[in-house]
Amino acid sequence: MLLYTLKSEVKESINYEINLKKTIGLVPTMGALHQGHLSLLKHAIIACDVVWVTIFVNPTQFNNKNDLNNYPKNIDKDLKMISKISKNVNIFYPEISEMYNSKLKSEVYDFENLDKELEGKYRNNHFNGVGTIVAKLFELFKPNKAFFGEKDFQQTRIINKLIEIKGYKTKLIVCPTVREKNGLALSSRNNLLSLKNKEKASVIYNKLVYAKENYLKIPFKIIYANCKKEINSITGFELEYLEIVHNETLKKENIIDLNKSYRIFICVLVNDVRLIDNILVK
Ligand code: AMP
């Protein structure tokens, strides 16, 4: 297992791998790894000759300073977790200055409004930050395949658009969400919850399932009101949004068309810790 911190060294390795016609797989993460990240890694190992995991808390995608400062970090544990899966994985763990030089700013992309929905309404410029770091990583690693989680489904739609805008040859592979037994989607931010709140946070997935089971029977406004009442009744919990949108455009539609595919998205703040999840309804 090799740990790289410099782009120049990564470039050298990647050129070597490209010359050998290896299939390069990339798993971008912000660290504080959990089984969700490791499932992406396992998918990548099966599908690719060489796999790179990147661990980088990307400052330009944080709209909230506290969220950035509190973001959990544990590089030693991360390395141990990766090495238990495979000793043949390469890791890139750069400093902020290595990725951004002196210009800590995101590019501005035209994501055709995908970035204005859902998370985009609450996290100003977040997806430009995501696009900026993913573009830097794709240009450095030139991956044949890049692995992202369905848990951040809006992010996968953005990256799809980025690939289209930039003409990257990378294939985006979306891997299923890994959950706790109680349904809570694994997330690095779960580390910031008390054990009790982690248990109570099962309400997030439960409400997604409730909405999925009832969206054709009950008006969505009522579903929303019921969920909000129940979630907000838990101390420290606050529903930020619960929306049913078109699976590709991520836009709300006035009428549910049974020939189309929809997805329900939720965001709940637990003592200001932002937890998101989603479920495909058809
Ligand atoms: P993050 O470190 O939170 O930026 O996540 C890195 C990658 O892991 C992203 O593609 C996420 O969508 C994915 N990921 C995060 N949590 C999960 C999960 N519970 N199941 C599957 N993939 C996940």
Short mmCIF file of C-alpha atoms and ligand atoms in Angstrom, two decimals:
data_model
loop_
_atom_site.label_atom_id
_atom_site.label_comp_id
_atom_site.label_asym_id
_atom_site.label_seq_id
_atom_site.Cartn_x
_atom_site.Cartn_y
_atom_site.Cartn_z
CA MET A 1 0.00 0.00 0.00
CA LEU A 2 1.60 3.27 -1.08
CA LEU A 3 0.76 6.67 0.37
CA TYR A 4 1.25 9.68 -1.91
CA THR A 5 1.01 13.30 -0.90
CA LEU A 6 2.37 14.99 -4.04
CA LYS A 7 0.67 15.36 -7.42
CA SER A 8 4.01 15.05 -9.24
CA GLU A 9 4.53 11.56 -7.81
CA VAL A 10 0.97 10.53 -8.60
CA LYS A 11 1.43 11.73 -12.20
CA GLU A 12 4.52 9.57 -12.59
CA SER A 13 2.70 6.47 -11.32
CA ILE A 14 -0.38 7.14 -13.40
CA ASN A 15 1.70 7.57 -16.59
CA TYR A 16 3.38 4.26 -15.84
CA GLU A 17 -0.01 2.56 -15.30
CA ILE A 18 -1.44 4.10 -18.49
CA ASN A 19 1.58 2.84 -20.48
CA LEU A 20 0.87 -0.65 -19.16
CA LYS A 21 -2.77 -0.20 -20.27
CA LYS A 22 -4.06 -0.77 -16.74
CA THR A 23 -7.68 0.04 -15.93
CA ILE A 24 -7.47 2.81 -13.36
CA GLY A 25 -10.18 3.08 -10.66
CA LEU A 26 -10.64 6.15 -8.47
CA VAL A 27 -12.48 6.32 -5.14
CA PRO A 28 -12.60 9.94 -3.93
CA THR A 29 -13.36 10.40 -0.22
CA MET A 30 -13.04 12.96 2.53
CA GLY A 31 -11.77 10.35 4.97
CA ALA A 32 -13.18 9.26 8.36
CA LEU A 33 -13.86 6.09 6.44
CA HIS A 34 -16.71 3.70 7.14
CA GLN A 35 -18.20 0.63 5.48
CA GLY A 36 -19.91 2.83 2.87
CA HIS A 37 -16.53 4.03 1.61
CA LEU A 38 -15.13 0.51 1.83
CA SER A 39 -17.94 -0.84 -0.32
CA LEU A 40 -16.92 1.64 -3.06
CA LEU A 41 -13.37 0.39 -2.66
CA LYS A 42 -14.48 -3.24 -2.99
CA HIS A 43 -16.43 -2.44 -6.16
CA ALA A 44 -13.35 -0.68 -7.55
CA ILE A 45 -11.02 -3.58 -6.74
CA ILE A 46 -13.29 -5.98 -8.62
CA ALA A 47 -13.66 -3.70 -11.65
CA CYS A 48 -10.14 -2.25 -12.05
CA ASP A 49 -6.47 -3.26 -12.31
CA VAL A 50 -5.24 -0.46 -10.08
CA VAL A 51 -7.23 1.45 -7.47
CA TRP A 52 -6.54 4.84 -5.98
CA VAL A 53 -8.36 6.13 -2.89
CA THR A 54 -8.10 9.85 -2.27
CA ILE A 55 -8.55 11.30 1.20
CA PHE A 56 -9.04 15.04 1.12
CA VAL A 57 -11.45 17.27 3.01
CA ASN A 58 -12.18 19.72 0.25
CA PRO A 59 -12.61 23.21 1.75
CA THR A 60 -14.30 24.78 -1.28
CA GLN A 61 -17.37 22.56 -0.99
CA PHE A 62 -18.10 23.70 2.58
CA ASN A 63 -20.40 26.69 2.81
CA ASN A 64 -20.30 26.55 6.60
CA LYS A 65 -17.02 27.13 8.52
CA ASN A 66 -18.20 25.12 11.57
CA ASP A 67 -19.09 22.16 9.38
CA LEU A 68 -15.59 22.27 7.85
CA ASN A 69 -13.82 22.70 11.20
CA ASN A 70 -15.84 19.91 12.86
CA TYR A 71 -15.51 17.48 9.96
CA PRO A 72 -14.15 14.23 11.48
CA LYS A 73 -10.59 13.19 10.59
CA ASN A 74 -8.71 10.02 11.40
CA ILE A 75 -6.01 9.22 8.86
CA ASP A 76 -4.34 6.41 10.87
CA LYS A 77 -7.61 4.53 11.26
CA ASP A 78 -8.44 5.17 7.58
CA LEU A 79 -5.16 3.62 6.45
CA LYS A 80 -5.70 0.58 8.65
CA MET A 81 -9.22 0.09 7.30
CA ILE A 82 -8.01 0.26 3.70
CA SER A 83 -5.11 -2.13 4.34
CA LYS A 84 -7.54 -4.68 5.77
CA ILE A 85 -9.36 -4.70 2.42
CA SER A 86 -6.25 -4.77 0.23
CA LYS A 87 -2.55 -4.01 0.43
CA ASN A 88 -2.51 -3.12 -3.27
CA VAL A 89 -4.46 0.10 -3.03
CA ASN A 90 -2.72 3.44 -3.61
CA ILE A 91 -3.68 6.35 -1.41
CA PHE A 92 -3.48 10.03 -2.18
CA TYR A 93 -3.58 12.24 0.91
CA PRO A 94 -2.57 15.76 -0.15
CA GLU A 95 -2.34 19.02 1.76
CA ILE A 96 -4.80 21.76 0.82
CA SER A 97 -1.94 23.78 -0.75
CA GLU A 98 -1.06 20.83 -3.01
CA MET A 99 -4.58 20.84 -4.48
CA TYR A 100 -5.24 24.58 -4.58
CA ASN A 101 -1.90 26.44 -4.61
CA SER A 102 -2.68 29.87 -3.20
CA LYS A 103 -6.10 30.16 -4.89
CA LEU A 104 -8.64 28.56 -2.57
CA LYS A 105 -11.59 29.17 -4.87
CA SER A 106 -14.00 27.03 -6.81
CA GLU A 107 -14.61 27.16 -10.53
CA VAL A 108 -18.10 28.12 -11.64
CA TYR A 109 -19.89 25.49 -13.71
CA ASP A 110 -23.14 25.45 -15.60
CA PHE A 111 -24.72 22.33 -14.17
CA GLU A 112 -28.02 23.23 -15.87
CA ASN A 113 -29.66 23.92 -12.50
CA LEU A 114 -28.93 20.47 -11.04
CA ASP A 115 -26.93 22.43 -8.47
CA LYS A 116 -29.85 24.69 -7.59
CA GLU A 117 -32.13 21.93 -6.27
CA LEU A 118 -32.21 20.09 -2.91
CA GLU A 119 -28.79 20.54 -1.20
CA GLY A 120 -28.03 23.40 -3.58
CA LYS A 121 -30.82 25.50 -2.06
CA TYR A 122 -29.21 25.31 1.36
CA ARG A 123 -25.49 25.05 0.56
CA ASN A 124 -24.46 28.00 -1.54
CA ASN A 125 -21.73 27.12 -4.07
CA HIS A 126 -21.36 23.59 -2.62
CA PHE A 127 -21.59 21.84 -5.98
CA ASN A 128 -19.15 24.22 -7.66
CA GLY A 129 -16.72 23.14 -4.92
CA VAL A 130 -17.47 19.48 -5.60
CA GLY A 131 -17.04 20.01 -9.35
CA THR A 132 -13.75 21.82 -8.78
CA ILE A 133 -12.13 19.07 -6.72
CA VAL A 134 -13.52 16.24 -8.86
CA ALA A 135 -12.20 17.94 -12.01
CA LYS A 136 -8.75 18.28 -10.39
CA LEU A 137 -8.80 14.60 -9.39
CA PHE A 138 -10.06 13.36 -12.77
CA GLU A 139 -7.38 15.38 -14.57
CA LEU A 140 -4.67 14.03 -12.27
CA PHE A 141 -5.71 10.35 -12.21
CA LYS A 142 -7.36 10.06 -15.64
CA PRO A 143 -9.46 7.22 -14.18
CA ASN A 144 -11.24 4.77 -16.45
CA LYS A 145 -13.83 4.36 -13.71
CA ALA A 146 -14.72 6.51 -10.72
CA PHE A 147 -16.80 5.19 -7.83
CA PHE A 148 -19.34 7.31 -5.99
CA GLY A 149 -22.16 6.51 -3.56
CA GLU A 150 -25.87 6.65 -4.26
CA LYS A 151 -26.22 8.18 -0.79
CA ASP A 152 -25.08 11.47 -2.34
CA PHE A 153 -27.26 10.99 -5.39
CA GLN A 154 -27.40 14.68 -6.31
CA GLN A 155 -23.60 14.66 -6.31
CA THR A 156 -23.60 11.77 -8.81
CA ARG A 157 -25.90 13.76 -11.12
CA ILE A 158 -23.52 16.74 -10.85
CA ILE A 159 -20.48 14.58 -11.64
CA ASN A 160 -22.30 13.07 -14.58
CA LYS A 161 -22.84 16.61 -15.88
CA LEU A 162 -19.20 17.53 -15.17
CA ILE A 163 -18.07 14.53 -17.24
CA GLU A 164 -20.33 15.75 -20.06
CA ILE A 165 -19.13 19.39 -19.82
CA LYS A 166 -15.43 18.48 -19.73
CA GLY A 167 -15.60 15.51 -22.10
CA TYR A 168 -13.86 13.19 -19.62
CA LYS A 169 -13.58 9.54 -20.66
CA THR A 170 -14.23 8.39 -17.08
CA LYS A 171 -17.17 6.07 -16.44
CA LEU A 172 -19.12 6.99 -13.33
CA ILE A 173 -20.05 3.97 -11.22
CA VAL A 174 -22.77 4.60 -8.63
CA CYS A 175 -22.68 2.14 -5.71
CA PRO A 176 -25.63 1.41 -3.39
CA THR A 177 -26.00 3.08 0.00
CA VAL A 178 -24.66 1.10 2.96
CA ARG A 179 -26.79 1.44 6.09
CA GLU A 180 -26.72 0.69 9.81
CA LYS A 181 -29.03 -2.11 10.92
CA ASN A 182 -31.59 0.53 11.92
CA GLY A 183 -31.58 1.97 8.38
CA LEU A 184 -29.46 5.07 9.04
CA ALA A 185 -27.17 5.66 6.05
CA LEU A 186 -23.52 5.45 7.07
CA SER A 187 -21.86 8.86 7.00
CA SER A 188 -18.65 10.31 8.41
CA ARG A 189 -20.86 12.92 10.07
CA ASN A 190 -22.57 10.17 12.12
CA ASN A 191 -19.39 10.28 14.26
CA LEU A 192 -20.58 13.67 15.47
CA LEU A 193 -23.83 12.25 16.92
CA SER A 194 -24.32 10.91 20.43
CA LEU A 195 -25.13 7.20 20.56
CA LYS A 196 -28.72 8.04 21.50
CA ASN A 197 -29.16 10.42 18.59
CA LYS A 198 -27.60 7.89 16.22
CA GLU A 199 -30.31 5.46 17.27
CA LYS A 200 -33.01 8.13 16.95
CA ALA A 201 -31.67 9.14 13.52
CA SER A 202 -33.18 5.93 12.14
CA VAL A 203 -36.24 8.16 11.76
CA ILE A 204 -34.59 9.59 8.61
CA TYR A 205 -34.67 6.35 6.66
CA ASN A 206 -38.00 5.33 8.20
CA LYS A 207 -39.60 8.51 6.88
CA LEU A 208 -38.13 7.89 3.41
CA VAL A 209 -39.71 4.44 3.43
CA TYR A 210 -43.00 5.86 4.71
CA ALA A 211 -42.98 8.47 1.93
CA LYS A 212 -42.15 5.83 -0.68
CA GLU A 213 -45.00 3.59 0.48
CA ASN A 214 -47.54 6.41 0.51
CA TYR A 215 -46.68 8.91 -2.24
CA LEU A 216 -49.37 7.50 -4.55
CA LYS A 217 -51.99 7.31 -1.77
CA ILE A 218 -51.53 10.54 0.20
CA PRO A 219 -50.79 14.06 -1.15
CA PHE A 220 -47.06 14.74 -0.70
CA LYS A 221 -47.85 17.92 1.28
CA ILE A 222 -49.52 15.76 3.93
CA ILE A 223 -46.66 13.26 3.91
CA TYR A 224 -44.26 16.19 4.38
CA ALA A 225 -46.32 17.63 7.25
CA ASN A 226 -46.53 14.25 9.02
CA CYS A 227 -42.77 13.68 8.69
CA LYS A 228 -41.91 17.18 9.80
CA LYS A 229 -44.10 16.87 12.89
CA GLU A 230 -42.56 13.59 13.92
CA ILE A 231 -38.95 14.52 13.17
CA ASN A 232 -39.11 17.95 14.76
CA SER A 233 -40.66 16.47 17.90
CA ILE A 234 -37.30 14.79 18.66
CA THR A 235 -35.06 17.09 20.69
CA GLY A 236 -32.29 18.54 18.51
CA PHE A 237 -33.79 17.22 15.25
CA GLU A 238 -35.03 19.50 12.48
CA LEU A 239 -36.31 18.57 9.04
CA GLU A 240 -34.54 20.72 6.43
CA TYR A 241 -36.33 19.27 3.40
CA LEU A 242 -38.25 16.24 2.18
CA GLU A 243 -38.96 16.31 -1.55
CA ILE A 244 -40.05 13.97 -4.28
CA VAL A 245 -38.34 14.90 -7.56
CA HIS A 246 -37.68 13.52 -11.02
CA ASN A 247 -34.81 11.03 -10.78
CA GLU A 248 -32.70 12.73 -13.46
CA THR A 249 -33.62 16.42 -13.54
CA LEU A 250 -34.04 16.49 -9.73
CA LYS A 251 -36.93 18.89 -10.29
CA LYS A 252 -40.31 18.78 -8.56
CA GLU A 253 -43.20 17.95 -10.87
CA ASN A 254 -46.82 18.90 -10.30
CA ILE A 255 -48.19 15.54 -11.35
CA ILE A 256 -46.62 12.14 -10.79
CA ASP A 257 -46.29 10.46 -14.21
CA LEU A 258 -46.26 6.71 -13.72
CA ASN A 259 -44.03 6.31 -16.79
CA LYS A 260 -41.25 8.34 -15.14
CA SER A 261 -38.80 7.60 -12.38
CA TYR A 262 -38.76 9.58 -9.12
CA ARG A 263 -36.61 9.78 -6.04
CA ILE A 264 -37.36 11.09 -2.56
CA PHE A 265 -34.65 13.15 -0.84
CA ILE A 266 -34.40 14.10 2.80
CA CYS A 267 -32.13 16.27 4.91
CA VAL A 268 -32.34 16.41 8.69
CA LEU A 269 -30.22 18.55 10.98
CA VAL A 270 -29.34 16.84 14.24
CA ASN A 271 -27.95 19.53 16.52
CA ASP A 272 -26.78 21.22 13.31
CA VAL A 273 -25.11 18.06 11.95
CA ARG A 274 -26.36 17.72 8.39
CA LEU A 275 -27.60 14.23 7.49
CA ILE A 276 -28.89 13.44 4.00
CA ASP A 277 -30.42 10.37 2.42
CA ASN A 278 -32.59 9.41 -0.54
CA ILE A 279 -34.61 6.54 -1.93
CA LEU A 280 -35.63 5.59 -5.46
CA VAL A 281 -39.40 5.23 -5.65
CA LYS A 282 -39.75 3.74 -9.10
P1 AMP B 1 -17.45 11.44 1.58
O1 AMP B 1 -16.19 11.00 2.23
O2 AMP B 1 -18.60 11.60 2.53
O3 AMP B 1 -17.26 12.60 0.64
O4 AMP B 1 -17.90 10.22 0.66
C1 AMP B 1 -17.04 9.69 -0.30
C2 AMP B 1 -17.82 8.77 -1.19
O5 AMP B 1 -18.41 7.73 -0.40
C3 AMP B 1 -18.99 9.48 -1.91
O6 AMP B 1 -19.07 9.00 -3.22
C4 AMP B 1 -20.17 9.09 -1.08
O7 AMP B 1 -21.38 9.10 -1.81
C5 AMP B 1 -19.79 7.68 -0.69
N1 AMP B 1 -20.54 7.27 0.49
C6 AMP B 1 -20.68 7.97 1.64
N2 AMP B 1 -21.50 7.31 2.49
C7 AMP B 1 -21.90 6.19 1.86
C8 AMP B 1 -22.75 5.10 2.21
N3 AMP B 1 -23.36 5.05 3.37
N4 AMP B 1 -22.92 4.11 1.31
C9 AMP B 1 -22.29 4.15 0.10
N5 AMP B 1 -21.47 5.14 -0.29
C10 AMP B 1 -21.28 6.16 0.57
#
